[in-house]
Tab-separated table of C-alpha atoms in Angstrom:
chain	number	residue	atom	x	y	z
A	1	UNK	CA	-45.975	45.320	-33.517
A	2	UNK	CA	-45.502	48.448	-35.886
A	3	UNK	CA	-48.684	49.930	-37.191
A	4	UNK	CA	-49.089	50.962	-40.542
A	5	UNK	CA	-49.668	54.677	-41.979
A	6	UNK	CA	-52.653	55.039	-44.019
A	7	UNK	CA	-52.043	56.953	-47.154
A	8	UNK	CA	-56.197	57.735	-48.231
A	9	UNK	CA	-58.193	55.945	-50.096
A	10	UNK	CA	-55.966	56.787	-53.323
A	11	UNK	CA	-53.553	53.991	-52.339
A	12	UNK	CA	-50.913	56.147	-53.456
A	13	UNK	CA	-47.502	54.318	-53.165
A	14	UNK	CA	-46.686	55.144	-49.422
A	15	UNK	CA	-42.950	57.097	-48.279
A	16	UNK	CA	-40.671	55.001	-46.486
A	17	UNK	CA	-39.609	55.214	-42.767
A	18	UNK	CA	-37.666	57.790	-42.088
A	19	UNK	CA	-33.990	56.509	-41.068
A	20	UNK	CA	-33.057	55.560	-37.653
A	21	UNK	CA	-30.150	54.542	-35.187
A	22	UNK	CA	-30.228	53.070	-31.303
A	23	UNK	CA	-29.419	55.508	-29.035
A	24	UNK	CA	-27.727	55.158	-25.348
A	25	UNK	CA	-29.560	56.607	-22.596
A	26	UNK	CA	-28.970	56.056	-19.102
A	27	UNK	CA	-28.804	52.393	-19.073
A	28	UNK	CA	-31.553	51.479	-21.961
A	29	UNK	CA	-30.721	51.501	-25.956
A	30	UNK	CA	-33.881	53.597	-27.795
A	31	UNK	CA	-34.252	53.273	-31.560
A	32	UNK	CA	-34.863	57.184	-32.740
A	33	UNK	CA	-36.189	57.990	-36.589
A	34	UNK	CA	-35.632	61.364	-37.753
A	35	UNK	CA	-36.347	63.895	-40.560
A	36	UNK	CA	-33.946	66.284	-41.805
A	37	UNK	CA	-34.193	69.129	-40.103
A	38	UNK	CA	-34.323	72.801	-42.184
A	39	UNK	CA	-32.861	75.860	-41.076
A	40	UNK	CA	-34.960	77.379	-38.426
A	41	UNK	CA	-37.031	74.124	-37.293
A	42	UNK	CA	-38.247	73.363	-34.242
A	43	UNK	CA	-37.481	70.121	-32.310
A	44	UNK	CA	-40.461	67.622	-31.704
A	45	UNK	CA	-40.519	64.080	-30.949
A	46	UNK	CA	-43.665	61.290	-30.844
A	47	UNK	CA	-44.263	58.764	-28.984
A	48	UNK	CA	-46.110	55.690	-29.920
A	49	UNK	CA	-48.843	53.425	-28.047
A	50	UNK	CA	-49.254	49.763	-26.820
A	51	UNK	CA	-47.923	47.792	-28.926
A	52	UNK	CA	-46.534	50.782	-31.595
A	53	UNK	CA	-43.509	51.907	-33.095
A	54	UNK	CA	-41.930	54.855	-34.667
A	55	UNK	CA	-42.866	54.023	-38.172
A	56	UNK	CA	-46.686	54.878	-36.518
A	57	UNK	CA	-45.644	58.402	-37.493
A	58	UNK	CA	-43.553	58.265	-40.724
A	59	UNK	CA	-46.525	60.096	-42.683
A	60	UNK	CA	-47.752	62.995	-39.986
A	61	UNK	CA	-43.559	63.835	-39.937
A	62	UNK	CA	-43.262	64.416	-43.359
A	63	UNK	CA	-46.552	66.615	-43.405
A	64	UNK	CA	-44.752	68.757	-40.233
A	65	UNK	CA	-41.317	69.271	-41.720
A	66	UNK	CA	-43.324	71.303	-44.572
A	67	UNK	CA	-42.822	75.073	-43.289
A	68	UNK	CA	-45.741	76.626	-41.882
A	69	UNK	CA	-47.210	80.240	-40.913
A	70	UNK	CA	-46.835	78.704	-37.221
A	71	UNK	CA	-43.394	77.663	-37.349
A	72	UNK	CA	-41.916	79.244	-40.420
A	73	UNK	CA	-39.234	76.519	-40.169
A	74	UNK	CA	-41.450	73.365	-39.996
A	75	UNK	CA	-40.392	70.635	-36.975
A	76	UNK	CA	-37.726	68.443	-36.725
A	77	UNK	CA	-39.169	65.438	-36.161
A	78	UNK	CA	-37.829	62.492	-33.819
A	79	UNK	CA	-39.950	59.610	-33.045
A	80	UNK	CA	-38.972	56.819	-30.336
A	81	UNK	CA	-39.309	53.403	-30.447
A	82	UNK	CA	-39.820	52.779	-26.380
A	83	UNK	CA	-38.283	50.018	-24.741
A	84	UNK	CA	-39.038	46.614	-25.861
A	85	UNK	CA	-41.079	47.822	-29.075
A	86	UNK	CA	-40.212	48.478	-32.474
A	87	UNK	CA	-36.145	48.317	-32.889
A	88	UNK	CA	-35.495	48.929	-29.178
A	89	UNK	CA	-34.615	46.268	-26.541
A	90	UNK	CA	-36.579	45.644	-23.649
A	91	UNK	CA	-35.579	48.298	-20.570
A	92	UNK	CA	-32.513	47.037	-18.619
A	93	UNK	CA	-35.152	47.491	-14.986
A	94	UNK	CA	-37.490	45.465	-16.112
A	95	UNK	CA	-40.353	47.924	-15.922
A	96	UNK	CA	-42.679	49.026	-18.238
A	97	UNK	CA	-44.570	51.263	-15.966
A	98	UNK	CA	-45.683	54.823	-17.388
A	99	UNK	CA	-43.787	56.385	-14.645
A	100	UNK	CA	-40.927	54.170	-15.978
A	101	UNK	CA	-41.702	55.228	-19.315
A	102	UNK	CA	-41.940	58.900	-18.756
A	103	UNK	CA	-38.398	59.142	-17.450
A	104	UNK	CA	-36.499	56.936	-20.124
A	105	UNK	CA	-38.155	59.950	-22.560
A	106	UNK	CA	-37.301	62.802	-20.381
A	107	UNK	CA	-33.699	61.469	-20.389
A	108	UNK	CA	-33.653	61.240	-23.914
A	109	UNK	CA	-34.989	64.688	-25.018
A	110	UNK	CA	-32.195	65.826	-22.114
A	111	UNK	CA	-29.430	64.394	-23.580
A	112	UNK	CA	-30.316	65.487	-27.002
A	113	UNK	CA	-29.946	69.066	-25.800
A	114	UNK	CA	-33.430	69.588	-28.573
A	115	UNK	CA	-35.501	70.734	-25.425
A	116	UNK	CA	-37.975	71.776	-25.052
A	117	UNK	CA	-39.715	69.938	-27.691
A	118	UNK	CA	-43.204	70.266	-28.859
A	119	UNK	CA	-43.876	66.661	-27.695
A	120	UNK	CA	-46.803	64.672	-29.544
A	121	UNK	CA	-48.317	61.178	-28.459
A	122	UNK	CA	-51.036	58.490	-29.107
A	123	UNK	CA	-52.995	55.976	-27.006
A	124	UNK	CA	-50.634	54.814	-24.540
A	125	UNK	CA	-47.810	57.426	-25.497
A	126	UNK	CA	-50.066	60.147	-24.541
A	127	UNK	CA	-50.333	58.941	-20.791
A	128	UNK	CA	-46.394	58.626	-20.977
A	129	UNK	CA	-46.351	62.012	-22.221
A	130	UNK	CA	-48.884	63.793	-19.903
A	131	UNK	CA	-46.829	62.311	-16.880
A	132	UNK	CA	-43.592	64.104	-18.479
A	133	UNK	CA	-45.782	67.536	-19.134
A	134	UNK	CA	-46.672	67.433	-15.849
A	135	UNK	CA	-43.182	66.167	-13.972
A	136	UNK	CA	-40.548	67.897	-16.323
A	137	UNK	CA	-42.708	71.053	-17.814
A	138	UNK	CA	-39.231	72.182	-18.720
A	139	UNK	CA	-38.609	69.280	-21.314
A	140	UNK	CA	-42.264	70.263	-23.092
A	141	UNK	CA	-42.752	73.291	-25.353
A	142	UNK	CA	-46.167	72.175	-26.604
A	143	UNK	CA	-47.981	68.992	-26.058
A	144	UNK	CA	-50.170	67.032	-28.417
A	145	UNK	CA	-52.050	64.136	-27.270
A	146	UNK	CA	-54.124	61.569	-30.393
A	147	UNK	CA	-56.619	59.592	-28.703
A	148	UNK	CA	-54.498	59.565	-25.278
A	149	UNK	CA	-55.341	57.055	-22.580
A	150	UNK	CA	-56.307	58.917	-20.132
A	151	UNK	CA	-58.000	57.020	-16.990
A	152	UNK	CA	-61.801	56.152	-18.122
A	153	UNK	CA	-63.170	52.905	-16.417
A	154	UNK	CA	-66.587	52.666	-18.528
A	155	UNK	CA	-66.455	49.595	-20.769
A	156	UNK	CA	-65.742	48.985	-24.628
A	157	UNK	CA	-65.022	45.892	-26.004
A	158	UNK	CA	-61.796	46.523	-27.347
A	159	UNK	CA	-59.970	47.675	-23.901
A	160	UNK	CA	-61.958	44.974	-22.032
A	161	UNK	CA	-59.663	42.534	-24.153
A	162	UNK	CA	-56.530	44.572	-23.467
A	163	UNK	CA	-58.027	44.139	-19.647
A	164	UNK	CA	-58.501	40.568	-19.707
A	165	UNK	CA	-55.212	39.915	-20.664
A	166	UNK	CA	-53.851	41.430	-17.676
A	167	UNK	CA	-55.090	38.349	-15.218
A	168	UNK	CA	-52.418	36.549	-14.168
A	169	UNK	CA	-51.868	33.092	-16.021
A	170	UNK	CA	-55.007	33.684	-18.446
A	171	UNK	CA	-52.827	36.425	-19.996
A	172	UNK	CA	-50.133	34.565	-20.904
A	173	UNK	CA	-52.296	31.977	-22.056
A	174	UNK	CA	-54.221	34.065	-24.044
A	175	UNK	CA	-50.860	35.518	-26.017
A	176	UNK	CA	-50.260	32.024	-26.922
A	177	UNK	CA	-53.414	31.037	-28.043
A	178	UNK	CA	-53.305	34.379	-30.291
A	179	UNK	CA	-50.484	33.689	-31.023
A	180	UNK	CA	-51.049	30.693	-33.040
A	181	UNK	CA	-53.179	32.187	-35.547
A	182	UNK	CA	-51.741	33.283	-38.653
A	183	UNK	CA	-50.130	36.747	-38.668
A	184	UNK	CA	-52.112	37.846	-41.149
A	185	UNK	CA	-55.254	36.765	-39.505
A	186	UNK	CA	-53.796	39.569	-36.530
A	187	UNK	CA	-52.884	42.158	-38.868
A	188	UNK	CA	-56.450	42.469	-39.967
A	189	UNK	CA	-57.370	42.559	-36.820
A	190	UNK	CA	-55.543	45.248	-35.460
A	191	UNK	CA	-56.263	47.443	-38.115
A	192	UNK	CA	-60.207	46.690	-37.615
A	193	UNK	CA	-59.676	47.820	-33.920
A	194	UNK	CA	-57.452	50.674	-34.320
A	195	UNK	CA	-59.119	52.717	-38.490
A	196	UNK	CA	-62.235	54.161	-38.945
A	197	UNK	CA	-61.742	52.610	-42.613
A	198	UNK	CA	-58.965	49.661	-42.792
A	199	UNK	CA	-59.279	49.516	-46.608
A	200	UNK	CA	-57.443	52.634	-46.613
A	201	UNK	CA	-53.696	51.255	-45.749
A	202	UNK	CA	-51.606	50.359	-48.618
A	203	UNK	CA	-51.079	46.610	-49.214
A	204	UNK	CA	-47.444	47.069	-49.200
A	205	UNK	CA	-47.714	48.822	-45.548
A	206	UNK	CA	-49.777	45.788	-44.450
A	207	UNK	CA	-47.348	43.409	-45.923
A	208	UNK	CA	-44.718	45.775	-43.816
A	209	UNK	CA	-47.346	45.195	-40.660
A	210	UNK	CA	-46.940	41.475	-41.015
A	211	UNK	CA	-43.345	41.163	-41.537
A	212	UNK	CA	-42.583	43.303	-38.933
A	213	UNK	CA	-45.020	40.866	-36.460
A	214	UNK	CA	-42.895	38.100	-37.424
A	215	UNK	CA	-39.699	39.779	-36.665
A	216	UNK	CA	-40.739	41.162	-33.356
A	217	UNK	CA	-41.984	37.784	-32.484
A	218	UNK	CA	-38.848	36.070	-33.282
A	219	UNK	CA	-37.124	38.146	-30.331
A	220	UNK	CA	-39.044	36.674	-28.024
A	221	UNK	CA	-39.982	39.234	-25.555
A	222	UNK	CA	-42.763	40.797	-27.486
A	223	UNK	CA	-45.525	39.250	-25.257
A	224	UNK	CA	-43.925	40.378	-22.235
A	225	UNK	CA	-43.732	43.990	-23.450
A	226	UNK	CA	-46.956	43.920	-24.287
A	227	UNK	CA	-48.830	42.454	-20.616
A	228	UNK	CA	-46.557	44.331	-18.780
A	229	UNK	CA	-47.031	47.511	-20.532
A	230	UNK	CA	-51.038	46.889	-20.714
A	231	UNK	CA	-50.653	46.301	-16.625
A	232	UNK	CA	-49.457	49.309	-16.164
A	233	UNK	CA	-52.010	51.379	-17.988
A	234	UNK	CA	-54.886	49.206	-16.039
A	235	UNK	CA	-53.207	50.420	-13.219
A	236	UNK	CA	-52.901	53.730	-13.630
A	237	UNK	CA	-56.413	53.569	-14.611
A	238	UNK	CA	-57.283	52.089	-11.353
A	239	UNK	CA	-54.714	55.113	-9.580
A	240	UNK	CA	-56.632	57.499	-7.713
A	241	UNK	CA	-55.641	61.342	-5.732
A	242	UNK	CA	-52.439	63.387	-6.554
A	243	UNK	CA	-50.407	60.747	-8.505
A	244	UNK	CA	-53.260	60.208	-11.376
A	245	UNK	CA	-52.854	60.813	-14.441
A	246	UNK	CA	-55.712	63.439	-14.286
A	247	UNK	CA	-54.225	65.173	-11.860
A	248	UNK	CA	-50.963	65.603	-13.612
A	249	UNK	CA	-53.072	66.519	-16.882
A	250	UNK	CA	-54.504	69.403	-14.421
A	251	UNK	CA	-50.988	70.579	-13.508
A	252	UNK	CA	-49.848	70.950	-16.852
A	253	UNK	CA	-49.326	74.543	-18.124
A	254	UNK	CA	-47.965	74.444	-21.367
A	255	UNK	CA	-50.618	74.596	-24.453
A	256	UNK	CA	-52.243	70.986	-25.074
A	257	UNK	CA	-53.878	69.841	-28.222
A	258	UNK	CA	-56.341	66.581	-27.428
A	259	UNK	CA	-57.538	65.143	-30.380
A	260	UNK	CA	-59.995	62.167	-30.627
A	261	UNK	CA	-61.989	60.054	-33.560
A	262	UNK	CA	-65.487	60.359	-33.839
A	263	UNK	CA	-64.790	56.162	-34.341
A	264	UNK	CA	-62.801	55.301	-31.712
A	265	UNK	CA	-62.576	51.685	-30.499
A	266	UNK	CA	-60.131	52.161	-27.426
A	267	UNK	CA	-60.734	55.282	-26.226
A	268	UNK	CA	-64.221	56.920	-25.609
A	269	UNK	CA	-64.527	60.463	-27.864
A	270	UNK	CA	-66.658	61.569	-24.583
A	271	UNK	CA	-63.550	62.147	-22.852
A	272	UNK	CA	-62.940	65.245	-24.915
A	273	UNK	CA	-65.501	66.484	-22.461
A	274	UNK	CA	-63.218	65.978	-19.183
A	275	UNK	CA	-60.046	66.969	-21.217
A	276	UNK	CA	-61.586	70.630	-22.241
A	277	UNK	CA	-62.342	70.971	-18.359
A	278	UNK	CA	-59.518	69.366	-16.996
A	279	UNK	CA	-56.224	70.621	-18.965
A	280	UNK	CA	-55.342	74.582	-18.609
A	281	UNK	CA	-54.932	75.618	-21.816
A	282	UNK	CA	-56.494	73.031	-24.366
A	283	UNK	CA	-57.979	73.161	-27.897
A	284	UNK	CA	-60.037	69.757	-28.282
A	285	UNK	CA	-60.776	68.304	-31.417
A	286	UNK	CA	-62.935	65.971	-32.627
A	287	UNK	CA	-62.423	64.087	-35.983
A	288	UNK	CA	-65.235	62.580	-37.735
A	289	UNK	CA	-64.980	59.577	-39.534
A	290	UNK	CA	-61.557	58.747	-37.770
A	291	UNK	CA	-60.768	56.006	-35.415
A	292	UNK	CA	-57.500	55.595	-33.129
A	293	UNK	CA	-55.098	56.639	-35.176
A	294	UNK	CA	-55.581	60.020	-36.746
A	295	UNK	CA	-52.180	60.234	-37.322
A	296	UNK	CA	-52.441	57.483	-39.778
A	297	UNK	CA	-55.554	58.110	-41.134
A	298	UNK	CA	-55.779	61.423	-41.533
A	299	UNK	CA	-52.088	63.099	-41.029
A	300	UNK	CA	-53.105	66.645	-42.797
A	301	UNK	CA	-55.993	67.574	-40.482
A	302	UNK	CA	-53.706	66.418	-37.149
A	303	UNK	CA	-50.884	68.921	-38.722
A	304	UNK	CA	-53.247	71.598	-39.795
A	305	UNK	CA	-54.711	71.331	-35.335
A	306	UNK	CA	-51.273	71.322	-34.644
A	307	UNK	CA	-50.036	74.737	-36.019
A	308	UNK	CA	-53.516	76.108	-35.039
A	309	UNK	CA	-52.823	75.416	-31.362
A	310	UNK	CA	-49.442	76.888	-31.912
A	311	UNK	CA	-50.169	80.075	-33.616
A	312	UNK	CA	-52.764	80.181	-31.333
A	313	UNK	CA	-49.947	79.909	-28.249
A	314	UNK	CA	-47.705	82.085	-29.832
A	315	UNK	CA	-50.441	85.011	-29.916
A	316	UNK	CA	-50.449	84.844	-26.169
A	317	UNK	CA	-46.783	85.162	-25.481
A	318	UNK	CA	-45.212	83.168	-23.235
A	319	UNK	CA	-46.891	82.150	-20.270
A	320	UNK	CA	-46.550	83.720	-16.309
């Protein structure tokens, strides 16, 4: 399901998603949004979580096409609806794993010919996107990572859900019986897991959030996408020695930005702690008042880190 951008407590009427069209890479089809692109910009592209979409971003684009003393030209934005979410079908293989994941992005930002891109994630996305840092540091210019979910096997109530519903059979069974309550019943849920303050998102973006439910229901592969991609994050959760996900976050040399909300539900703010020690060159943030989506709640102060960690990159000069 596509999660809705918070506007502030204003409820100022909310932009629209930026346009989009499927693309063909390798074998999948990937539905890619876009800004328009100013003379000078710089390419980026973000990548949503379990159970996103590209509209996850359609506010923190706008706010980075705006030029800046960082990148006089602003970015052009892309954002990627990965396989079997949003507007893209499921992957032709069958696999949803974040290995799987990582490559069907690599290919795209290769056949683009935008590379490298600053590359910018959340949740799920950001383990997708720390695998292609560390495997194809030639695709990623800069990488940005919003509440990434980075291996961390202490308990919270919201991720022992996502968890559960990885046992075989009870999974399933648990979709279904979800599945039967009204989708406006969800919607209200998901935002209570995933803002710091749900009263914030417009009522026409949660009318959006519901529709869109509906429609991705109606395909009938939205359950599937969803246990098989939460499998593979238990499992690389579970991974251990040179093919973890901390390990390639340790291998990665280009400049990382790792921001988390003081308000988190998913992901544990205490991991900013392992991220300063573990990534090379890292400026970690912590946003108070902010839950899993900083994008969406607060899209300003995740721009304004943004060109901080780049100007701040730039001042060193490029890297041995």
């Amino acid at each position: 399901m596509e999660t809705t951008s918070a506007v502030g407590t204003s409820q100022a009427t909310p932009i629209p998603p930026w346009p989009g069209e499927l693309v063909t890479v390798g074998a999948d089809e990937l539905f890619v949004r876009s800004t328009p692109a100013a003379p000078g910009a710089e390419p980026a592209l973000c990548v949503h979580g379990l159970g996103g979409a590209s509209t996850n971003w359609t506010d923190l684009m706008d706010v980075l096409r705006t030029p800046a003393a960082a990148v006089p030209g602003g970015l052009a934005c892309e954002a990627v609806d990965l396989p079997g979410f949003g507007r893209s079908p499921q992957p032709r293989s069958g696999s949803y794993s974040i290995s799987a994941q990582a490559a069907v992005v690599g290919r795209l930002i290769e056949q683009s010919g935008r590379g490298p891109v600053h590359l910018i994630s959340n949740s799920m996305g950001g383990a997708i996107s720390t695998r292609l840092a560390a495997r194809r540091p030639e695709l990623v210019r800069t990488l940005t990572l919003i509440s990434p979910a980075l291996p961390d096997l202490r308990p919270r109530p919201v991720p022992a859900r996502i968890t559960v519903a990885t046992v075989p059979a009870l999974g399933p069974w648990l979709l279904r019986r979800a599945g039967k309550a009204p989708a406006e019943k969800r919607v209200a849920l998901l935002l209570r897991d995933v803002y710091y303050d749900p009263s914030v998102v417009h009522p026409s973006r949660v009318a959006e959030e519901i529709a869109e439910l509906q429609r991705m229901e109606g395909l009938g592969y939205l359950g599937d996408a969803l246990l098989k991609s939460a499998q593979a994050l238990v499992a690389e959760y579970l991974r251990r020695g040179p093919g973890s996900l901390w390990r390639d976050a340790a291998s990665i040399d280009a400049s990382v930005l790792v921001i988390y909300g003081s308000h988190d539900r998913l992901v544990n703010s205490k991991m900013a702690v392992r991220a300063a020690r573990t990534f090379r060159d890292a400026r970690v943030v912590l946003l108070p008042r902010t839950g899993h989506v900083a994008m969406l709640e607060r899209p300003g102060d995740v721009a304004r880190e943004m060109w901080a960690m780049m100007a701040a990159a730039a001042a060193r000069g490029p890297q041995a």
